[in-house]
Structure formats: structure tokens, C-alpha cells
PDB file of C-alpha atoms in Angstrom:
ATOM      1  CA  MET A   1      33.321 -84.899 -30.880  1.00  0.00           C
ATOM      2  CA  ALA A   2      29.533 -85.006 -30.699  1.00  0.00           C
ATOM      3  CA  ARG A   3      27.786 -81.682 -31.195  1.00  0.00           C
ATOM      4  CA  ILE A   4      24.750 -80.613 -29.232  1.00  0.00           C
ATOM      5  CA  LYS A   5      21.483 -80.289 -31.111  1.00  0.00           C
ATOM      6  CA  LEU A   6      18.733 -78.057 -29.825  1.00  0.00           C
ATOM      7  CA  ASP A   7      15.255 -78.455 -31.266  1.00  0.00           C
ATOM      8  CA  LEU A   8      12.958 -75.482 -31.077  1.00  0.00           C
ATOM      9  CA  PRO A   9       9.526 -75.783 -29.452  1.00  0.00           C
ATOM     10  CA  GLU A  10       6.537 -75.546 -31.760  1.00  0.00           C
ATOM     11  CA  ARG A  11       5.197 -72.386 -30.131  1.00  0.00           C
ATOM     12  CA  VAL A  12       6.956 -69.054 -29.596  1.00  0.00           C
ATOM     13  CA  VAL A  13       5.538 -67.495 -26.432  1.00  0.00           C
ATOM     14  CA  PHE A  14       7.556 -64.258 -26.477  1.00  0.00           C
ATOM     15  CA  ASP A  15       9.875 -62.326 -28.722  1.00  0.00           C
ATOM     16  CA  THR A  16      11.972 -59.212 -28.280  1.00  0.00           C
ATOM     17  CA  THR A  17      14.845 -57.492 -30.047  1.00  0.00           C
ATOM     18  CA  LEU A  18      18.179 -56.462 -28.575  1.00  0.00           C
ATOM     19  CA  ASP A  19      21.078 -54.544 -30.087  1.00  0.00           C
ATOM     20  CA  VAL A  20      24.623 -55.910 -30.114  1.00  0.00           C
ATOM     21  CA  ARG A  21      26.643 -53.296 -28.224  1.00  0.00           C
ATOM     22  CA  ILE A  22      30.375 -52.652 -28.459  1.00  0.00           C
ATOM     23  CA  GLY A  23      30.860 -54.243 -25.027  1.00  0.00           C
ATOM     24  CA  ASP A  24      29.344 -57.450 -26.433  1.00  0.00           C
ATOM     25  CA  ILE A  25      32.165 -57.870 -28.967  1.00  0.00           C
ATOM     26  CA  ASN A  26      35.195 -60.063 -28.303  1.00  0.00           C
ATOM     27  CA  TYR A  27      38.749 -59.939 -29.673  1.00  0.00           C
ATOM     28  CA  GLY A  28      37.584 -61.873 -32.732  1.00  0.00           C
ATOM     29  CA  GLY A  29      35.392 -58.928 -33.689  1.00  0.00           C
ATOM     30  CA  HIS A  30      32.070 -60.728 -33.213  1.00  0.00           C
ATOM     31  CA  LEU A  31      29.509 -61.363 -30.470  1.00  0.00           C
ATOM     32  CA  ALA A  32      31.186 -62.951 -27.439  1.00  0.00           C
ATOM     33  CA  ASN A  33      29.762 -66.137 -25.935  1.00  0.00           C
ATOM     34  CA  ASP A  34      29.358 -64.572 -22.482  1.00  0.00           C
ATOM     35  CA  ALA A  35      27.610 -61.570 -24.053  1.00  0.00           C
ATOM     36  CA  LEU A  36      25.087 -63.880 -25.725  1.00  0.00           C
ATOM     37  CA  LEU A  37      24.188 -65.287 -22.304  1.00  0.00           C
ATOM     38  CA  ARG A  38      23.781 -61.740 -20.933  1.00  0.00           C
ATOM     39  CA  LEU A  39      21.496 -60.845 -23.834  1.00  0.00           C
ATOM     40  CA  ALA A  40      19.504 -64.047 -23.236  1.00  0.00           C
ATOM     41  CA  HIS A  41      19.172 -63.016 -19.585  1.00  0.00           C
ATOM     42  CA  GLU A  42      17.749 -59.647 -20.659  1.00  0.00           C
ATOM     43  CA  ALA A  43      15.309 -61.401 -22.992  1.00  0.00           C
ATOM     44  CA  ARG A  44      14.241 -63.708 -20.126  1.00  0.00           C
ATOM     45  CA  LEU A  45      13.632 -60.713 -17.836  1.00  0.00           C
ATOM     46  CA  ARG A  46      11.535 -59.025 -20.525  1.00  0.00           C
ATOM     47  CA  PHE A  47       9.533 -62.234 -20.981  1.00  0.00           C
ATOM     48  CA  LEU A  48       8.848 -62.480 -17.252  1.00  0.00           C
ATOM     49  CA  LYS A  49       7.959 -58.785 -17.040  1.00  0.00           C
ATOM     50  CA  SER A  50       5.462 -59.201 -19.896  1.00  0.00           C
ATOM     51  CA  LEU A  51       3.643 -61.676 -17.621  1.00  0.00           C
ATOM     52  CA  ASP A  52       3.956 -59.464 -14.505  1.00  0.00           C
ATOM     53  CA  TYR A  53       6.545 -61.861 -13.062  1.00  0.00           C
ATOM     54  CA  THR A  54      10.066 -61.351 -11.758  1.00  0.00           C
ATOM     55  CA  GLU A  55      12.795 -63.937 -11.213  1.00  0.00           C
ATOM     56  CA  MET A  56      11.931 -63.775  -7.512  1.00  0.00           C
ATOM     57  CA  ASP A  57       8.168 -64.097  -8.001  1.00  0.00           C
ATOM     58  CA  VAL A  58       6.618 -66.398 -10.582  1.00  0.00           C
ATOM     59  CA  GLU A  59       3.255 -67.338  -9.101  1.00  0.00           C
ATOM     60  CA  GLY A  60       4.809 -66.870  -5.652  1.00  0.00           C
ATOM     61  CA  ALA A  61       7.986 -68.850  -6.367  1.00  0.00           C
ATOM     62  CA  GLY A  62      11.455 -67.790  -7.406  1.00  0.00           C
ATOM     63  CA  ILE A  63      13.343 -69.291 -10.315  1.00  0.00           C
ATOM     64  CA  ILE A  64      16.971 -70.250 -10.717  1.00  0.00           C
ATOM     65  CA  MET A  65      18.996 -71.326 -13.742  1.00  0.00           C
ATOM     66  CA  THR A  66      20.326 -74.887 -13.573  1.00  0.00           C
ATOM     67  CA  ASP A  67      22.151 -75.260 -16.867  1.00  0.00           C
ATOM     68  CA  ALA A  68      22.734 -73.682 -20.243  1.00  0.00           C
ATOM     69  CA  ALA A  69      23.553 -74.958 -23.709  1.00  0.00           C
ATOM     70  CA  ILE A  70      24.313 -72.889 -26.783  1.00  0.00           C
ATOM     71  CA  MET A  71      24.413 -73.935 -30.403  1.00  0.00           C
ATOM     72  CA  TYR A  72      26.081 -71.227 -32.494  1.00  0.00           C
ATOM     73  CA  ARG A  73      24.907 -70.921 -36.093  1.00  0.00           C
ATOM     74  CA  ALA A  74      26.498 -67.661 -37.355  1.00  0.00           C
ATOM     75  CA  GLU A  75      28.458 -64.647 -36.207  1.00  0.00           C
ATOM     76  CA  ALA A  76      26.811 -61.449 -35.033  1.00  0.00           C
ATOM     77  CA  PHE A  77      28.482 -58.043 -35.082  1.00  0.00           C
ATOM     78  CA  HIS A  78      28.372 -54.651 -33.382  1.00  0.00           C
ATOM     79  CA  GLY A  79      25.282 -52.652 -34.298  1.00  0.00           C
ATOM     80  CA  GLU A  80      23.193 -55.600 -35.406  1.00  0.00           C
ATOM     81  CA  ARG A  81      19.754 -56.059 -33.924  1.00  0.00           C
ATOM     82  CA  LEU A  82      18.962 -59.591 -32.774  1.00  0.00           C
ATOM     83  CA  ALA A  83      15.485 -61.040 -32.393  1.00  0.00           C
ATOM     84  CA  PHE A  84      15.145 -63.409 -29.429  1.00  0.00           C
ATOM     85  CA  ARG A  85      12.238 -65.855 -29.844  1.00  0.00           C
ATOM     86  CA  LEU A  86      11.409 -67.773 -26.672  1.00  0.00           C
ATOM     87  CA  GLY A  87       9.512 -70.995 -26.140  1.00  0.00           C
ATOM     88  CA  LEU A  88       9.043 -73.402 -23.240  1.00  0.00           C
ATOM     89  CA  SER A  89       9.587 -77.158 -23.265  1.00  0.00           C
ATOM     90  CA  ASP A  90      10.260 -80.212 -21.124  1.00  0.00           C
ATOM     91  CA  PHE A  91       8.069 -79.313 -18.173  1.00  0.00           C
ATOM     92  CA  ASN A  92       8.838 -81.428 -15.112  1.00  0.00           C
ATOM     93  CA  PRO A  93       7.715 -81.363 -11.450  1.00  0.00           C
ATOM     94  CA  TYR A  94      10.284 -78.658 -10.608  1.00  0.00           C
ATOM     95  CA  GLY A  95      10.777 -76.609 -13.756  1.00  0.00           C
ATOM     96  CA  PHE A  96      11.134 -76.435 -17.523  1.00  0.00           C
ATOM     97  CA  ASP A  97      13.532 -75.568 -20.326  1.00  0.00           C
ATOM     98  CA  LEU A  98      13.475 -72.078 -21.770  1.00  0.00           C
ATOM     99  CA  MET A  99      14.408 -72.300 -25.439  1.00  0.00           C
ATOM    100  CA  TYR A 100      15.695 -69.392 -27.478  1.00  0.00           C
ATOM    101  CA  GLN A 101      16.157 -68.876 -31.182  1.00  0.00           C
ATOM    102  CA  VAL A 102      18.335 -65.852 -31.917  1.00  0.00           C
ATOM    103  CA  VAL A 103      17.980 -64.359 -35.396  1.00  0.00           C
ATOM    104  CA  ASP A 104      19.503 -61.317 -37.106  1.00  0.00           C
ATOM    105  CA  ASP A 105      16.451 -59.052 -37.244  1.00  0.00           C
ATOM    106  CA  ASN A 106      17.548 -57.505 -40.553  1.00  0.00           C
ATOM    107  CA  THR A 107      18.583 -60.555 -42.588  1.00  0.00           C
ATOM    108  CA  GLY A 108      16.675 -63.369 -40.882  1.00  0.00           C
ATOM    109  CA  LYS A 109      19.935 -65.323 -40.466  1.00  0.00           C
ATOM    110  CA  GLU A 110      19.864 -67.646 -37.459  1.00  0.00           C
ATOM    111  CA  VAL A 111      22.686 -66.699 -35.084  1.00  0.00           C
ATOM    112  CA  ALA A 112      22.173 -69.169 -32.228  1.00  0.00           C
ATOM    113  CA  ARG A 113      19.898 -71.471 -30.279  1.00  0.00           C
ATOM    114  CA  LEU A 114      19.987 -71.678 -26.504  1.00  0.00           C
ATOM    115  CA  LYS A 115      18.475 -73.922 -23.872  1.00  0.00           C
ATOM    116  CA  ILE A 116      18.337 -72.625 -20.324  1.00  0.00           C
ATOM    117  CA  GLY A 117      17.203 -75.053 -17.627  1.00  0.00           C
ATOM    118  CA  ILE A 118      14.970 -73.356 -15.064  1.00  0.00           C
ATOM    119  CA  VAL A 119      13.785 -74.732 -11.727  1.00  0.00           C
ATOM    120  CA  PHE A 120      11.560 -73.105  -9.173  1.00  0.00           C
ATOM    121  CA  PHE A 121      13.411 -72.103  -6.035  1.00  0.00           C
ATOM    122  CA  ASP A 122      12.465 -70.996  -2.540  1.00  0.00           C
ATOM    123  CA  TYR A 123      15.074 -68.323  -1.807  1.00  0.00           C
ATOM    124  CA  THR A 124      14.124 -68.161   1.890  1.00  0.00           C
ATOM    125  CA  ALA A 125      14.579 -71.905   2.483  1.00  0.00           C
ATOM    126  CA  ARG A 126      17.365 -72.088  -0.172  1.00  0.00           C
ATOM    127  CA  LYS A 127      15.872 -75.152  -1.846  1.00  0.00           C
ATOM    128  CA  ILE A 128      14.152 -76.280  -5.022  1.00  0.00           C
ATOM    129  CA  GLN A 129      10.367 -76.278  -4.944  1.00  0.00           C
ATOM    130  CA  SER A 130       7.573 -77.608  -7.117  1.00  0.00           C
ATOM    131  CA  ILE A 131       6.523 -75.798 -10.260  1.00  0.00           C
ATOM    132  CA  PRO A 132       3.403 -73.695  -9.577  1.00  0.00           C
ATOM    133  CA  ALA A 133       0.300 -75.250 -11.141  1.00  0.00           C
ATOM    134  CA  ALA A 134      -0.900 -71.838 -12.393  1.00  0.00           C
ATOM    135  CA  PHE A 135       2.330 -71.417 -14.352  1.00  0.00           C
ATOM    136  CA  VAL A 136       2.011 -74.842 -15.983  1.00  0.00           C
ATOM    137  CA  GLU A 137      -1.636 -74.177 -16.879  1.00  0.00           C
ATOM    138  CA  ARG A 138      -0.705 -70.854 -18.461  1.00  0.00           C
ATOM    139  CA  PHE A 139       1.614 -72.536 -20.961  1.00  0.00           C
ATOM    140  CA  THR A 140       0.111 -75.964 -21.506  1.00  0.00           C
ATOM    141  CA  ALA A 141      -3.525 -74.958 -22.055  1.00  0.00           C
TER     142      ALA A 141
END
């Protein structure tokens, strides 16, 4: 079976740390796959907040997640602190990919890489809309 491969963007635009909580642990005793997505969601919200955006207002447009891919590299355990390093790639007329590298903040061990597809979305009209030019300029300048 072919494995996915996620390449990291050259530039990290945001980083934050999050603790692995007991509710994030699965029956195998390590970080659960659904918990990793929840932690990535928190990191995304912190990134947006650092820019004075919300998921409902990025330069006047909302955003919505279209897909997700995860490449696991190592286990993570309760009490560990994970560094989430975010970068943007693959800009298109309607969105971009938000790339994450997740690293154990104490050891530097890479735990995972994620790609989250984001498109801009008009929640009133319930349809995809064009990426705001001001957003593109902010990250491609």
C-alpha cells in the first residue's frame, strides 16, 4: 500500500505548544488520531487569532476544512508538550493547504505531519468563494 508523504513548506508562519491531556489518550496508551486533529484545530484557531481572524472572518470571508491527511512519525503520551509549527502552501483561487509539523517540545522528536485543506466559504450563501487578495498578499509577499 502506498503511504502518503507530506512535505513541509519552507517557512513556518506560526508556532504554538499544546499539552497532551488524559482525554487525548486512546486504549493503546498513546495520543489518539482524533485527538491529534482536535489539537491541530486548536493550533489553527490560535494562528487565526494571532492575525485577528476567526474561522468566520478572514478578511471578510469564512473558511471551511475540505480534507485532512496525517503522517504519523512517533507516539506521543499523556503529559507531553507538543509544538505545532504551521506553514501555508498550494494557494489556489479558493484556498490553500495548512501544513503542520508536530514535534515533542522536550526531545525534538517529530510526532506527526498534517495537511489540512482550507477553502474560503460564504456561510450566508452556503457556497465556496474566492480567496481574499489581502490574505494571499499577507503570506506571499
